[in-house]
């Protein structure tokens, strides 16, 4: 059992490449946190109380609140163990959410929020920034306990900047403080301020970053994570076994959403037809422009991967857990009183009981795929993750890598 808490051996000793991806969504990050707590408890049943999520995934990817979750799961503490157990993340949100997204209590709160959105971010981010720096300290990207991929967007270059441990050796300029990376990936337009920082590599070269939340490009970072892995394989990284293009049977992917509004019917063309800048920035207490581009990004990735994994007979290797039935205050990204956060925990717990679903290409609505619940699927994935780790451990003790055929979709 003690060895099972050791770092995960490279994929070349096993059969699979394991990926965990977490969407953006502000305070709704409580939903995937609840799912991850369940997954970690299942891993602990198999491998002991010291098992942690980061011990089983070759890469964890996250955008916005998902990027914060990624850092919490993969950052080392003073004992070189994950800084947070998954079960502790809910309490982190419950304690700090109301301070990060401080709400107005005056009679004209909604008007005040709207006016503030028109002139500056809703929140100054000071508490969030100090909290992140306190928790992550001097930890840099290359020091994470497993590979991480966190997308951001550079305003000056008008292109995505991906902070990936796979790229650090080739691009030492991205070896930034994890605290800076988290502050950036949480900087959703209109909600939190953009962030500027510099890095200095060993040669003394300086690189400046002018960044915002990566959700504008990849709110669902699953495809970005897969691309980072494939690029590293193409460069001949010996940590990976040979893999053919589109060989999705080699991947084991868990992708966690943070929830979307009920039936995707928050806005209508009739009302949007009359919107100007103010309407697109604030309508009915929400921010339509941000909602539109983040949801479009997340759904396009899920549609792409759902089709690819199914078409390549690897459907059992991909698990997407998402709730598309949120309504009222729980559908907001920044309403954070304790009652609302406790309701989000209930959303996560309710998701575990729901059937595994896929997006319907015609309606965009999640529909049941089979009679397996998300909890049952996570138990199945936990067993596969444990078996994969044991296999790698055994083969590494024998000093040999494995290049046999991958498992079939019926076992993956």
PDB file of N, CA and C in Angstrom, residues 211-269:
ATOM      1  N   UNK A 211      -2.250  38.693 -19.286  1.00  0.00           N
ATOM      2  CA  UNK A 211      -3.133  37.543 -19.438  1.00  0.00           C
ATOM      3  C   UNK A 211      -4.497  37.693 -18.772  1.00  0.00           C
ATOM      4  N   UNK A 212      -5.448  36.928 -19.327  1.00  0.00           N
ATOM      5  CA  UNK A 212      -6.771  36.761 -18.737  1.00  0.00           C
ATOM      6  C   UNK A 212      -7.123  35.276 -18.744  1.00  0.00           C
ATOM      7  N   UNK A 213      -8.296  34.983 -18.225  1.00  0.00           N
ATOM      8  CA  UNK A 213      -8.843  33.635 -18.123  1.00  0.00           C
ATOM      9  C   UNK A 213      -8.791  32.890 -19.461  1.00  0.00           C
ATOM     10  N   UNK A 214      -8.277  31.671 -19.418  1.00  0.00           N
ATOM     11  CA  UNK A 214      -8.206  30.853 -20.624  1.00  0.00           C
ATOM     12  C   UNK A 214      -9.549  30.367 -21.109  1.00  0.00           C
ATOM     13  N   UNK A 215     -10.615  30.627 -20.327  1.00  0.00           N
ATOM     14  CA  UNK A 215     -11.936  30.194 -20.752  1.00  0.00           C
ATOM     15  C   UNK A 215     -12.399  30.826 -22.043  1.00  0.00           C
ATOM     16  N   UNK A 216     -11.806  31.958 -22.419  1.00  0.00           N
ATOM     17  CA  UNK A 216     -12.185  32.573 -23.698  1.00  0.00           C
ATOM     18  C   UNK A 216     -11.755  31.707 -24.873  1.00  0.00           C
ATOM     19  N   UNK A 217     -10.812  30.790 -24.639  1.00  0.00           N
ATOM     20  CA  UNK A 217     -10.340  29.909 -25.712  1.00  0.00           C
ATOM     21  C   UNK A 217     -10.639  28.444 -25.435  1.00  0.00           C
ATOM     22  N   UNK A 218     -10.577  28.039 -24.158  1.00  0.00           N
ATOM     23  CA  UNK A 218     -10.740  26.615 -23.834  1.00  0.00           C
ATOM     24  C   UNK A 218     -11.346  26.468 -22.447  1.00  0.00           C
ATOM     25  N   UNK A 219     -12.651  26.734 -22.347  1.00  0.00           N
ATOM     26  CA  UNK A 219     -13.296  26.580 -21.042  1.00  0.00           C
ATOM     27  C   UNK A 219     -13.292  25.111 -20.615  1.00  0.00           C
ATOM     28  N   UNK A 220     -13.391  24.223 -21.576  1.00  0.00           N
ATOM     29  CA  UNK A 220     -13.215  22.782 -21.357  1.00  0.00           C
ATOM     30  C   UNK A 220     -11.847  22.415 -21.932  1.00  0.00           C
ATOM     31  N   UNK A 221     -10.842  22.189 -21.076  1.00  0.00           N
ATOM     32  CA  UNK A 221      -9.466  22.020 -21.574  1.00  0.00           C
ATOM     33  C   UNK A 221      -9.070  20.586 -21.932  1.00  0.00           C
ATOM     34  N   UNK A 222     -10.050  19.684 -22.062  1.00  0.00           N
ATOM     35  CA  UNK A 222      -9.731  18.275 -22.318  1.00  0.00           C
ATOM     36  C   UNK A 222      -8.929  18.100 -23.601  1.00  0.00           C
ATOM     37  N   UNK A 223      -9.375  18.742 -24.663  1.00  0.00           N
ATOM     38  CA  UNK A 223      -8.696  18.590 -25.948  1.00  0.00           C
ATOM     39  C   UNK A 223      -7.296  19.202 -25.912  1.00  0.00           C
ATOM     40  N   UNK A 224      -7.135  20.290 -25.158  1.00  0.00           N
ATOM     41  CA  UNK A 224      -5.814  20.904 -25.005  1.00  0.00           C
ATOM     42  C   UNK A 224      -4.871  19.913 -24.321  1.00  0.00           C
ATOM     43  N   UNK A 225      -5.363  19.220 -23.295  1.00  0.00           N
ATOM     44  CA  UNK A 225      -4.534  18.241 -22.586  1.00  0.00           C
ATOM     45  C   UNK A 225      -4.105  17.106 -23.505  1.00  0.00           C
ATOM     46  N   UNK A 226      -5.050  16.579 -24.285  1.00  0.00           N
ATOM     47  CA  UNK A 226      -4.722  15.497 -25.219  1.00  0.00           C
ATOM     48  C   UNK A 226      -3.698  15.979 -26.249  1.00  0.00           C
ATOM     49  N   UNK A 227      -3.873  17.198 -26.731  1.00  0.00           N
ATOM     50  CA  UNK A 227      -2.939  17.741 -27.716  1.00  0.00           C
ATOM     51  C   UNK A 227      -1.532  17.895 -27.143  1.00  0.00           C
ATOM     52  N   UNK A 228      -1.440  18.327 -25.874  1.00  0.00           N
ATOM     53  CA  UNK A 228      -0.133  18.462 -25.229  1.00  0.00           C
ATOM     54  C   UNK A 228       0.561  17.107 -25.131  1.00  0.00           C
ATOM     55  N   UNK A 229      -0.192  16.072 -24.787  1.00  0.00           N
ATOM     56  CA  UNK A 229       0.369  14.722 -24.704  1.00  0.00           C
ATOM     57  C   UNK A 229       0.838  14.255 -26.080  1.00  0.00           C
ATOM     58  N   UNK A 230      -0.010  14.427 -27.092  1.00  0.00           N
ATOM     59  CA  UNK A 230       0.338  13.968 -28.438  1.00  0.00           C
ATOM     60  C   UNK A 230       1.564  14.705 -28.971  1.00  0.00           C
ATOM     61  N   UNK A 231       1.671  15.990 -28.664  1.00  0.00           N
ATOM     62  CA  UNK A 231       2.840  16.755 -29.109  1.00  0.00           C
ATOM     63  C   UNK A 231       4.109  16.229 -28.450  1.00  0.00           C
ATOM     64  N   UNK A 232       4.009  15.902 -27.159  1.00  0.00           N
ATOM     65  CA  UNK A 232       5.178  15.383 -26.446  1.00  0.00           C
ATOM     66  C   UNK A 232       5.584  14.017 -26.988  1.00  0.00           C
ATOM     67  N   UNK A 233       4.603  13.201 -27.346  1.00  0.00           N
ATOM     68  CA  UNK A 233       4.894  11.896 -27.955  1.00  0.00           C
ATOM     69  C   UNK A 233       5.589  12.085 -29.293  1.00  0.00           C
ATOM     70  N   UNK A 234       5.097  13.035 -30.087  1.00  0.00           N
ATOM     71  CA  UNK A 234       5.681  13.271 -31.408  1.00  0.00           C
ATOM     72  C   UNK A 234       7.120  13.755 -31.325  1.00  0.00           C
ATOM     73  N   UNK A 235       7.475  14.373 -30.183  1.00  0.00           N
ATOM     74  CA  UNK A 235       8.857  14.829 -29.997  1.00  0.00           C
ATOM     75  C   UNK A 235       9.771  13.710 -29.504  1.00  0.00           C
ATOM     76  N   UNK A 236       9.205  12.521 -29.331  1.00  0.00           N
ATOM     77  CA  UNK A 236      10.020  11.373 -28.963  1.00  0.00           C
ATOM     78  C   UNK A 236      10.310  11.242 -27.484  1.00  0.00           C
ATOM     79  N   UNK A 237       9.437  11.784 -26.633  1.00  0.00           N
ATOM     80  CA  UNK A 237       9.630  11.655 -25.187  1.00  0.00           C
ATOM     81  C   UNK A 237       9.622  10.176 -24.803  1.00  0.00           C
ATOM     82  N   UNK A 238      10.701   9.669 -24.187  1.00  0.00           N
ATOM     83  CA  UNK A 238      10.775   8.243 -23.841  1.00  0.00           C
ATOM     84  C   UNK A 238       9.812   7.822 -22.737  1.00  0.00           C
ATOM     85  N   UNK A 239       9.150   8.780 -22.089  1.00  0.00           N
ATOM     86  CA  UNK A 239       8.171   8.427 -21.059  1.00  0.00           C
ATOM     87  C   UNK A 239       6.923   7.786 -21.648  1.00  0.00           C
ATOM     88  N   UNK A 240       6.741   7.917 -22.980  1.00  0.00           N
ATOM     89  CA  UNK A 240       5.539   7.398 -23.622  1.00  0.00           C
ATOM     90  C   UNK A 240       5.851   6.193 -24.495  1.00  0.00           C
ATOM     91  N   UNK A 241       4.880   5.298 -24.579  1.00  0.00           N
ATOM     92  CA  UNK A 241       4.971   4.176 -25.513  1.00  0.00           C
ATOM     93  C   UNK A 241       4.616   4.678 -26.915  1.00  0.00           C
ATOM     94  N   UNK A 242       5.003   3.935 -27.965  1.00  0.00           N
ATOM     95  CA  UNK A 242       4.615   4.331 -29.327  1.00  0.00           C
ATOM     96  C   UNK A 242       3.090   4.358 -29.442  1.00  0.00           C
ATOM     97  N   UNK A 243       2.583   5.357 -30.119  1.00  0.00           N
ATOM     98  CA  UNK A 243       1.134   5.481 -30.260  1.00  0.00           C
ATOM     99  C   UNK A 243       0.804   5.949 -31.668  1.00  0.00           C
ATOM    100  N   UNK A 244      -0.204   5.344 -32.240  1.00  0.00           N
ATOM    101  CA  UNK A 244      -0.617   5.711 -33.588  1.00  0.00           C
ATOM    102  C   UNK A 244      -1.550   6.923 -33.523  1.00  0.00           C
ATOM    103  N   UNK A 245      -1.599   7.701 -34.613  1.00  0.00           N
ATOM    104  CA  UNK A 245      -2.537   8.828 -34.640  1.00  0.00           C
ATOM    105  C   UNK A 245      -3.973   8.355 -34.423  1.00  0.00           C
ATOM    106  N   UNK A 246      -4.730   9.111 -33.630  1.00  0.00           N
ATOM    107  CA  UNK A 246      -6.136   8.818 -33.353  1.00  0.00           C
ATOM    108  C   UNK A 246      -6.333   7.501 -32.601  1.00  0.00           C
ATOM    109  N   UNK A 247      -5.302   7.028 -31.903  1.00  0.00           N
ATOM    110  CA  UNK A 247      -5.415   5.788 -31.136  1.00  0.00           C
ATOM    111  C   UNK A 247      -6.006   6.115 -29.768  1.00  0.00           C
ATOM    112  N   UNK A 248      -7.298   6.418 -29.757  1.00  0.00           N
ATOM    113  CA  UNK A 248      -7.946   6.865 -28.528  1.00  0.00           C
ATOM    114  C   UNK A 248      -8.093   5.751 -27.503  1.00  0.00           C
ATOM    115  N   UNK A 249      -7.908   4.496 -27.912  1.00  0.00           N
ATOM    116  CA  UNK A 249      -7.950   3.392 -26.971  1.00  0.00           C
ATOM    117  C   UNK A 249      -6.839   3.449 -25.953  1.00  0.00           C
ATOM    118  N   UNK A 250      -5.827   4.269 -26.210  1.00  0.00           N
ATOM    119  CA  UNK A 250      -4.713   4.431 -25.282  1.00  0.00           C
ATOM    120  C   UNK A 250      -4.989   5.471 -24.200  1.00  0.00           C
ATOM    121  N   UNK A 251      -6.078   6.213 -24.346  1.00  0.00           N
ATOM    122  CA  UNK A 251      -6.386   7.273 -23.389  1.00  0.00           C
ATOM    123  C   UNK A 251      -7.489   6.850 -22.432  1.00  0.00           C
ATOM    124  N   UNK A 252      -7.348   7.252 -21.190  1.00  0.00           N
ATOM    125  CA  UNK A 252      -8.415   7.115 -20.202  1.00  0.00           C
ATOM    126  C   UNK A 252      -8.688   8.528 -19.707  1.00  0.00           C
ATOM    127  N   UNK A 253      -9.863   9.076 -20.032  1.00  0.00           N
ATOM    128  CA  UNK A 253     -10.137  10.500 -19.829  1.00  0.00           C
ATOM    129  C   UNK A 253     -11.372  10.694 -18.956  1.00  0.00           C
ATOM    130  N   UNK A 254     -11.218  11.492 -17.904  1.00  0.00           N
ATOM    131  CA  UNK A 254     -12.348  11.968 -17.111  1.00  0.00           C
ATOM    132  C   UNK A 254     -12.417  13.479 -17.277  1.00  0.00           C
ATOM    133  N   UNK A 255     -13.539  13.967 -17.770  1.00  0.00           N
ATOM    134  CA  UNK A 255     -13.742  15.391 -18.020  1.00  0.00           C
ATOM    135  C   UNK A 255     -14.914  15.880 -17.173  1.00  0.00           C
ATOM    136  N   UNK A 256     -14.650  16.851 -16.305  1.00  0.00           N
ATOM    137  CA  UNK A 256     -15.664  17.316 -15.361  1.00  0.00           C
ATOM    138  C   UNK A 256     -16.109  18.742 -15.685  1.00  0.00           C
ATOM    139  N   UNK A 257     -17.404  18.926 -15.864  1.00  0.00           N
ATOM    140  CA  UNK A 257     -17.970  20.253 -16.067  1.00  0.00           C
ATOM    141  C   UNK A 257     -18.377  20.877 -14.751  1.00  0.00           C
ATOM    142  N   UNK A 258     -18.760  22.133 -14.800  1.00  0.00           N
ATOM    143  CA  UNK A 258     -19.210  22.844 -13.605  1.00  0.00           C
ATOM    144  C   UNK A 258     -20.703  23.176 -13.672  1.00  0.00           C
ATOM    145  N   UNK A 259     -21.380  22.660 -14.694  1.00  0.00           N
ATOM    146  CA  UNK A 259     -22.810  22.891 -14.827  1.00  0.00           C
ATOM    147  C   UNK A 259     -23.137  24.013 -15.790  1.00  0.00           C
ATOM    148  N   UNK A 260     -24.313  23.927 -16.413  1.00  0.00           N
ATOM    149  CA  UNK A 260     -24.801  24.951 -17.336  1.00  0.00           C
ATOM    150  C   UNK A 260     -26.275  25.212 -17.040  1.00  0.00           C
ATOM    151  N   UNK A 261     -26.813  26.346 -17.505  1.00  0.00           N
ATOM    152  CA  UNK A 261     -28.218  26.660 -17.241  1.00  0.00           C
ATOM    153  C   UNK A 261     -29.179  25.625 -17.819  1.00  0.00           C
ATOM    154  N   UNK A 262     -30.333  25.502 -17.197  1.00  0.00           N
ATOM    155  CA  UNK A 262     -31.354  24.543 -17.590  1.00  0.00           C
ATOM    156  C   UNK A 262     -31.715  24.667 -19.057  1.00  0.00           C
ATOM    157  N   UNK A 263     -31.599  23.521 -19.742  1.00  0.00           N
ATOM    158  CA  UNK A 263     -31.970  23.412 -21.163  1.00  0.00           C
ATOM    159  C   UNK A 263     -31.285  24.414 -22.064  1.00  0.00           C
ATOM    160  N   UNK A 264     -30.193  25.033 -21.569  1.00  0.00           N
ATOM    161  CA  UNK A 264     -29.451  26.014 -22.353  1.00  0.00           C
ATOM    162  C   UNK A 264     -30.380  27.134 -22.868  1.00  0.00           C
ATOM    163  N   UNK A 265     -31.378  27.515 -22.064  1.00  0.00           N
ATOM    164  CA  UNK A 265     -32.358  28.507 -22.505  1.00  0.00           C
ATOM    165  C   UNK A 265     -32.326  29.769 -21.649  1.00  0.00           C
ATOM    166  N   UNK A 266     -31.143  30.222 -21.297  1.00  0.00           N
ATOM    167  CA  UNK A 266     -31.049  31.419 -20.458  1.00  0.00           C
ATOM    168  C   UNK A 266     -31.464  32.664 -21.242  1.00  0.00           C
ATOM    169  N   UNK A 267     -31.100  32.735 -22.527  1.00  0.00           N
ATOM    170  CA  UNK A 267     -31.400  33.919 -23.316  1.00  0.00           C
ATOM    171  C   UNK A 267     -32.154  33.521 -24.582  1.00  0.00           C
ATOM    172  N   UNK A 268     -32.789  34.502 -25.218  1.00  0.00           N
ATOM    173  CA  UNK A 268     -33.487  34.258 -26.478  1.00  0.00           C
ATOM    174  C   UNK A 268     -33.020  35.267 -27.518  1.00  0.00           C
ATOM    175  N   UNK A 269     -33.183  34.913 -28.775  1.00  0.00           N
ATOM    176  CA  UNK A 269     -32.822  35.824 -29.855  1.00  0.00           C
ATOM    177  C   UNK A 269     -33.683  37.086 -29.798  1.00  0.00           C
TER     178      UNK A 269
END
